[in-house]
Structure formats: C-alpha cells, structure tokens
Coordinates of C-alpha atoms in Angstrom, one line a residue:
X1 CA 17.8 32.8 -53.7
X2 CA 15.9 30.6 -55.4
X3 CA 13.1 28.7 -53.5
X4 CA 11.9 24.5 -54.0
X5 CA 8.5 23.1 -53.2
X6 CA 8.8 19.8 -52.0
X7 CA 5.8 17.2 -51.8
X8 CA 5.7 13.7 -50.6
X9 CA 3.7 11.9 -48.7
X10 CA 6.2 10.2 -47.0
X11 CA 7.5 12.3 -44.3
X12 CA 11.2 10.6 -43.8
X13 CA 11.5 11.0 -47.5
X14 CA 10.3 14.4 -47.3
X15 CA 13.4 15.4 -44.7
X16 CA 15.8 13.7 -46.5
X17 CA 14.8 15.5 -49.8
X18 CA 15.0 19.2 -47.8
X19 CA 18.4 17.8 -46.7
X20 CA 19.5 17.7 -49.6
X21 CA 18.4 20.4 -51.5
X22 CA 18.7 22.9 -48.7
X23 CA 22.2 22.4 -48.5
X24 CA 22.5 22.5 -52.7
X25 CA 22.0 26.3 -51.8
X26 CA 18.1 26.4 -52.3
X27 CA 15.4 27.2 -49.8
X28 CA 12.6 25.3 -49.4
X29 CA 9.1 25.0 -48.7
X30 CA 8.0 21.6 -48.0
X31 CA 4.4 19.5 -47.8
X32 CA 3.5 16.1 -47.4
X33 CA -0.2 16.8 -48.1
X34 CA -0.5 18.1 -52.2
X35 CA -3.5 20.1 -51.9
X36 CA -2.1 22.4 -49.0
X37 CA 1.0 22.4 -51.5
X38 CA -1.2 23.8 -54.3
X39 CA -3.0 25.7 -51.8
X40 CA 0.1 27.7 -50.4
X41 CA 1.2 28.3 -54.2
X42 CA -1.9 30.6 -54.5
X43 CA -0.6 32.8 -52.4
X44 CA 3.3 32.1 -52.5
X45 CA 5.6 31.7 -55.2
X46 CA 8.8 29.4 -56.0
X47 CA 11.3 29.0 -58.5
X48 CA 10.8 25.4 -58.9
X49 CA 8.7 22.2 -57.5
X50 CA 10.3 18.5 -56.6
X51 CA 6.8 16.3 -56.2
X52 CA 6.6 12.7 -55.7
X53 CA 4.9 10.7 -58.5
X54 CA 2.9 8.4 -55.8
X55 CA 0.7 9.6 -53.2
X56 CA -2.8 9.4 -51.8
X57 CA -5.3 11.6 -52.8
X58 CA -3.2 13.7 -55.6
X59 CA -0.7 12.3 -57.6
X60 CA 2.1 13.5 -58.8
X61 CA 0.7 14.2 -62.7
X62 CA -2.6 16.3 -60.9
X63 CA 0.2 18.2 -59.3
X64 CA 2.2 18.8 -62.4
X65 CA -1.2 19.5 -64.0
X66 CA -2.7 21.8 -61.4
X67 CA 0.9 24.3 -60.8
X68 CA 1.0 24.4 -64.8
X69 CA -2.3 25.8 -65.1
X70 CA -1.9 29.0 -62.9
X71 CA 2.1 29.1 -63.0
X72 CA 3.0 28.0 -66.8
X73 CA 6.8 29.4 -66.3
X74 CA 7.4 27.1 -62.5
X75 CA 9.3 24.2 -64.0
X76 CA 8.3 21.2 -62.2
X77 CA 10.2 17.5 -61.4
X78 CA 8.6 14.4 -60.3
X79 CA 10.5 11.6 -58.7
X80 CA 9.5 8.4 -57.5
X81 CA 11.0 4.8 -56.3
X82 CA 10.2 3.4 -59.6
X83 CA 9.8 4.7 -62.9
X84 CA 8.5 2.4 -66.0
X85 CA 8.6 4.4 -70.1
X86 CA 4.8 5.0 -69.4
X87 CA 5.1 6.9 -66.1
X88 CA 8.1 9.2 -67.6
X89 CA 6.2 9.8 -71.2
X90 CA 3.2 10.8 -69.1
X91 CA 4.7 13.1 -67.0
X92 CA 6.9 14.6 -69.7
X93 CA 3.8 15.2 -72.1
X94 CA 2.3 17.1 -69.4
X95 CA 4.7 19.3 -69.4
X96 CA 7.4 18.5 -66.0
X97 CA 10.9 19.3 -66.8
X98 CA 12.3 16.0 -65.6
X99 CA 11.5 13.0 -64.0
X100 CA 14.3 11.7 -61.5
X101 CA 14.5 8.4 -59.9
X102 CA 14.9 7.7 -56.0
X103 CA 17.6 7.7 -54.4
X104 CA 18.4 11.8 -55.2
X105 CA 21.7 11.7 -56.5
X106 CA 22.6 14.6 -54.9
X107 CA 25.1 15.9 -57.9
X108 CA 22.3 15.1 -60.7
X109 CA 19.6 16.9 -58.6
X110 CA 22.0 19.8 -58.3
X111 CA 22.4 19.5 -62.5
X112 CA 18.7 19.3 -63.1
X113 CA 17.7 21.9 -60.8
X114 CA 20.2 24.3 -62.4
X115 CA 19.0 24.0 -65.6
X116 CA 15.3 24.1 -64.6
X117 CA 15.8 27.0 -62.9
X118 CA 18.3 28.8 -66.2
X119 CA 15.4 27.8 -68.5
X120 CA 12.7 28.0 -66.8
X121 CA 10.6 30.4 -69.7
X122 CA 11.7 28.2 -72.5
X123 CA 9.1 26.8 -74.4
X124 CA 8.1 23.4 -74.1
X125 CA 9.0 22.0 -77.2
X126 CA 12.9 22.7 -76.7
X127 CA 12.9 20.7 -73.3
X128 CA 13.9 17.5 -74.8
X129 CA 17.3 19.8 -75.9
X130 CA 17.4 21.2 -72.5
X131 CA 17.6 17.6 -70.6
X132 CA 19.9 15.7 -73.2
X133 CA 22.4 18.5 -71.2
X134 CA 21.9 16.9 -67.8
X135 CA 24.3 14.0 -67.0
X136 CA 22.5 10.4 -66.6
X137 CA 22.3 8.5 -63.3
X138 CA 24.7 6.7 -62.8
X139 CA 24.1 3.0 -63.4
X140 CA 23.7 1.3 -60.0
X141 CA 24.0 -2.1 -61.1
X142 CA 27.1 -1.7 -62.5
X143 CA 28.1 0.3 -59.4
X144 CA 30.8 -2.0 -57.4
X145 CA 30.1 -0.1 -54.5
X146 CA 26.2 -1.5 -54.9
X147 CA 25.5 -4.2 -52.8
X148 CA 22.3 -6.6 -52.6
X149 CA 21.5 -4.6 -49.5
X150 CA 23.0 -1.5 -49.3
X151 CA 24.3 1.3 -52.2
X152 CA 26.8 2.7 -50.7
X153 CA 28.1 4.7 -53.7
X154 CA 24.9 6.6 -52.8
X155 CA 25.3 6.8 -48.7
X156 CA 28.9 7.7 -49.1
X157 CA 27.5 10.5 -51.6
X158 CA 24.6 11.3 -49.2
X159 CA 27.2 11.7 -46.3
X160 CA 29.2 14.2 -48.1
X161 CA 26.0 16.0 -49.0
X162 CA 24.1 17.0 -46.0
X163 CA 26.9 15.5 -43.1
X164 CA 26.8 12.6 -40.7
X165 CA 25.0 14.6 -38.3
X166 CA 22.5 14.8 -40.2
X167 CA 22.4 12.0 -42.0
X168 CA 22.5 9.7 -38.6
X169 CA 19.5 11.9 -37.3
X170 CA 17.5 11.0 -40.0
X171 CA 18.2 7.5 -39.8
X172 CA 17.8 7.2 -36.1
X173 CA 14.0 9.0 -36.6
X174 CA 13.2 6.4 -39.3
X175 CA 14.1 3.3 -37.3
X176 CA 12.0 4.6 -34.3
X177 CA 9.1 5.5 -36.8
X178 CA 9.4 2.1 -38.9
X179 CA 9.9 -0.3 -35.7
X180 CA 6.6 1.5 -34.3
X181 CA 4.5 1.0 -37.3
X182 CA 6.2 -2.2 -38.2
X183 CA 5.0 -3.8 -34.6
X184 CA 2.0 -2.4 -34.7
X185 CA 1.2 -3.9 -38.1
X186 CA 2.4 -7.6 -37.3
X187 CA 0.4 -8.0 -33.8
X188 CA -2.5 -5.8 -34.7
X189 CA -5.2 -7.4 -37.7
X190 CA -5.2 -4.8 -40.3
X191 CA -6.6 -4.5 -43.8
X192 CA -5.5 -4.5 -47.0
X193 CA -5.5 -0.8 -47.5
X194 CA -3.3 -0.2 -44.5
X195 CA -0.7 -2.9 -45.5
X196 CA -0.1 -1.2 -49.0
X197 CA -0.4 2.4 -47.5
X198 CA 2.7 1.1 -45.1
X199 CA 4.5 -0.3 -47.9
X200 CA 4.4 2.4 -50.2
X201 CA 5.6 4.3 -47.1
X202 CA 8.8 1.8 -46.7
X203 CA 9.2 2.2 -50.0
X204 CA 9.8 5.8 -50.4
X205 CA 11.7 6.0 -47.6
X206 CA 14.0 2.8 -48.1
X207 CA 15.0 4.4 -51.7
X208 CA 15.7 7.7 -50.2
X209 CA 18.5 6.3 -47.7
X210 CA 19.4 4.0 -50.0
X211 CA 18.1 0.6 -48.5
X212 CA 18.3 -1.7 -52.1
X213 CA 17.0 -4.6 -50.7
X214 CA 14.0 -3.5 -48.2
X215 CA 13.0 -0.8 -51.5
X216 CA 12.9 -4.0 -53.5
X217 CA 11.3 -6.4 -51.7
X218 CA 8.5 -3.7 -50.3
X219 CA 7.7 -3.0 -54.2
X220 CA 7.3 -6.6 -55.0
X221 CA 4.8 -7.5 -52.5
X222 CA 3.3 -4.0 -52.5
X223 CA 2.9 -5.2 -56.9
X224 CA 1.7 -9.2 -55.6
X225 CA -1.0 -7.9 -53.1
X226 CA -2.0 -4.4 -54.9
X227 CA -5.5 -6.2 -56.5
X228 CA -5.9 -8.7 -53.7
X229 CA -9.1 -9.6 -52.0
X230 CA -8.1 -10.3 -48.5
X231 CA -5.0 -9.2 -46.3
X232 CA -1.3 -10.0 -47.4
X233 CA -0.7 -12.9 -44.7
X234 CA 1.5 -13.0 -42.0
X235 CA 4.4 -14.6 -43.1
X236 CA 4.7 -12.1 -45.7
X237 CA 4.8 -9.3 -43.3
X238 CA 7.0 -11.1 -41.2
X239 CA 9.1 -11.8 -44.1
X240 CA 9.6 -7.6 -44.6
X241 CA 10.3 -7.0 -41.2
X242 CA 13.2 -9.6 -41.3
X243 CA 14.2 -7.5 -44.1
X244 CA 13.9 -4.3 -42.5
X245 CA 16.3 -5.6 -39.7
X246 CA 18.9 -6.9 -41.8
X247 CA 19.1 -3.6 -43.5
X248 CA 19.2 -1.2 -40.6
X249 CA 22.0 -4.0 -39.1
X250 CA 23.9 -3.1 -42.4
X251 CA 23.0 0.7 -42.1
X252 CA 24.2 1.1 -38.5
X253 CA 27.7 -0.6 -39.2
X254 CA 28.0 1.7 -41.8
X255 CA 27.5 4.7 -40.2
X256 CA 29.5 3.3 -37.1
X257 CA 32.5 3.1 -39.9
X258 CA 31.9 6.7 -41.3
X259 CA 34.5 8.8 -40.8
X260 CA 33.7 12.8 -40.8
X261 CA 34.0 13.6 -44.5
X262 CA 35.8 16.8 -45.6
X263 CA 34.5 20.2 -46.5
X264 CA 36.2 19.2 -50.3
X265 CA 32.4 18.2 -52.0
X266 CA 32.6 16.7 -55.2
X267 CA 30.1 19.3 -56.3
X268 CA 29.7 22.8 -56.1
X269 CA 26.4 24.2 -54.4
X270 CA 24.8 26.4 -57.3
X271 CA 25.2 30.4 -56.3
X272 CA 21.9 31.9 -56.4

C-alpha cells in the first residue's frame, strides 16, 4: 500500500487532509513541523508527499527542493489556500508534480495522486503530458451549490468522503481551538507577528472545511496588514471574529441537516 507524507503547519488542516487521503486507500505519515518531515524521510520512505505551500520556517518550495535532492523518483504536490501563475510556475519548475488548490477535492486528489504514484519515474520533461490527464477543479464560482459563505458542493463531497462522524469531529475540535485562540487574541494586546501567524492559521483551516467567506476575508486582511508597522486594530479583529461566528452558525445547521450518506461514493478508492 502506498504511503503519503503530509505537511502543514496548520494542525486542523493537517487532520482533515489525513481524513481524506486515508480513506482514498493510502496510508499516511503526517507532520506539521517540515524539518522533522525531512528528517523522518532520511530514514523512512513514501510513495508520495502532499506539503503545504505556506508555513513558518520551510516553505513549501525548500520542501519540494530538499525531498528532490535525496529522493529524485518521490513525486511531490503542494497545495495552498491561494495559488497566483507565479506560485504554480515556481513550484512546477522545481520539479512538484502538481500544485492543488484548498479545499481537497476529494475525487481530484484521488486523480492526481494516482497518476503521481503510476508515473512516478517519468522524466520531468513529460509531466506537463502527465497532468493535462488529470480532470480540472471544478469551478466554484459557477458552482450553484456555492454560497457567499459556505461551498457546499464541497461539504456534501467532504461528507461522503471521510463520513459525518468524522467530519462533525473535526469541526467540533476546530471551533473549540479557534474560539480559544480567537478570545485570547481580542482581549489580550498582541503583535503583529501573532495576528498574521493566527490568520494564516484561519486561513488554512477555513479552506480546508470549506468556510468561503471567513478563508476570504482572513486572506484579505492577512494581504492589508502583512507590511504593517504596528498591530491590525481592534475593529478589524473584531470584524473576523463576527465572521468566524456567522460561518460556524452556517456550518452547524448544515451538519444538523446532514443526513448519513450511503456507502455508494462517487469515486472509487484507488487499490493499492
């Protein structure tokens, strides 16, 4: 069975990724620090690594970078809340296999990762072949079941993926996590540093459950404040957190209106 490497920072988007892909068929070996990640890879191997394009310390292109010098044949995909051309050029010209957007569309990762792992010793210079084969994302603006809030095309896929169980578990941990920090972060005085760290935090996670409008609204004051001198203010903060409410209002009715899906997925876990 093949094995994943997964890396992000964030550790709600971290569980929701080894939700995912551990029930796609795969196991996994997961790390939200990157240098124990390339650390265990010294002495471990995998078929394949999932790292997140943004984190402290290591980013996602010095991951790429570092498992391509010892392990040339480990295909490797980065994903991240938002992508621009220069990001994806710059990760495809050192040498990852793909580049995937937040949320993980659970039947595209499932598409990518098959092929990663089928042509994993094919030379570099055929990949752009290789990933015209993969189907596109599909396009979530277009998606009537996208709101300004919510994408529920995605939840309704996410449910089917790993279960409500799951699913509601996850959710449940990040609204205790989140209220914690987000408290904390409106009646304590903090610094700059520690605002952006918590939104790039919000961030990851909001995209990985699907949370449209929080993702979006984190990412544009996380952009606003990024080369700031002094703290973002108050209002701003309390602005997020009003946010933050409304979308885990709109999450909880959702999941309160789930019904259990069936076993019939609309994808086939990949046989290893």
């Amino acid at each position: 069975m093949h094995r994943v490497l997964i890396i992000d920072d964030d550790p709600i988007a971290l569980n929701m990724m080894n939700l995912v892909i551990e029930n796609l068929g795969y196991k996994t070996q997961c790390f939200s620090e990157p240098q124990k990640a390339l650390d265990w890879l010294t002495q471990n191997d995998c078929s394949l690594v999932l790292t997140d394009y943004e984190m402290p310390h290591i980013s996602g292109i010095e991951v790429l970078k570092a498992v391509k010098e010892q392990h040339q044949n480990i295909p490797v995909v980065i994903i991240t809340a938002y992508s621009n051309l220069n990001l994806i050029r710059e990760a495809l010209v050192s040498g990852a296999f793909d580049f995937v957007e937040k949320p993980l569309n659970p039947k595209y990762v499932n598409e990518v990762f098959r092929l990663a792992t089928t042509f994993n010793n094919v030379p570099t210079n055929y990949l752009p072949a290789i990933r015209n084969i993969t189907p596109q994302h599909k396009d979530k603006a277009q998606d009537e079941t996208t709101s300004n809030i919510l994408n529920y095309y995605f939840l309704s896929d996410l449910v089917k993926a790993i279960g409500y169980e799951k699913l509601n578990s996850a959710i449940l941990e990040f609204i205790q996590i989140t209220d914690i920090s987000m408290e904390k972060l409106i009646h304590s005085p903090q610094n700059l540093q520690t605002q952006l760290s918590f939104l790039h935090r919000l961030i990851g996670t909001a995209a990985s459950l699907g949370l449209t409008q929080l993702e979006q609204h984190c990412h544009a004051m996380q952009q606003e404040f990024k080369n700031s001198d002094s703290p973002i203010p108050d209002q701003n903060i309390q602005a997020i957190k009003e946010t933050y409410m409304l979308s885990c209002q709109r999450l909880k009715k959702y999941l309160s209106e789930v019904t259990t899906p069936s076993q019939d997925h609309s994808f086939q876990k990949i046989d290893n």
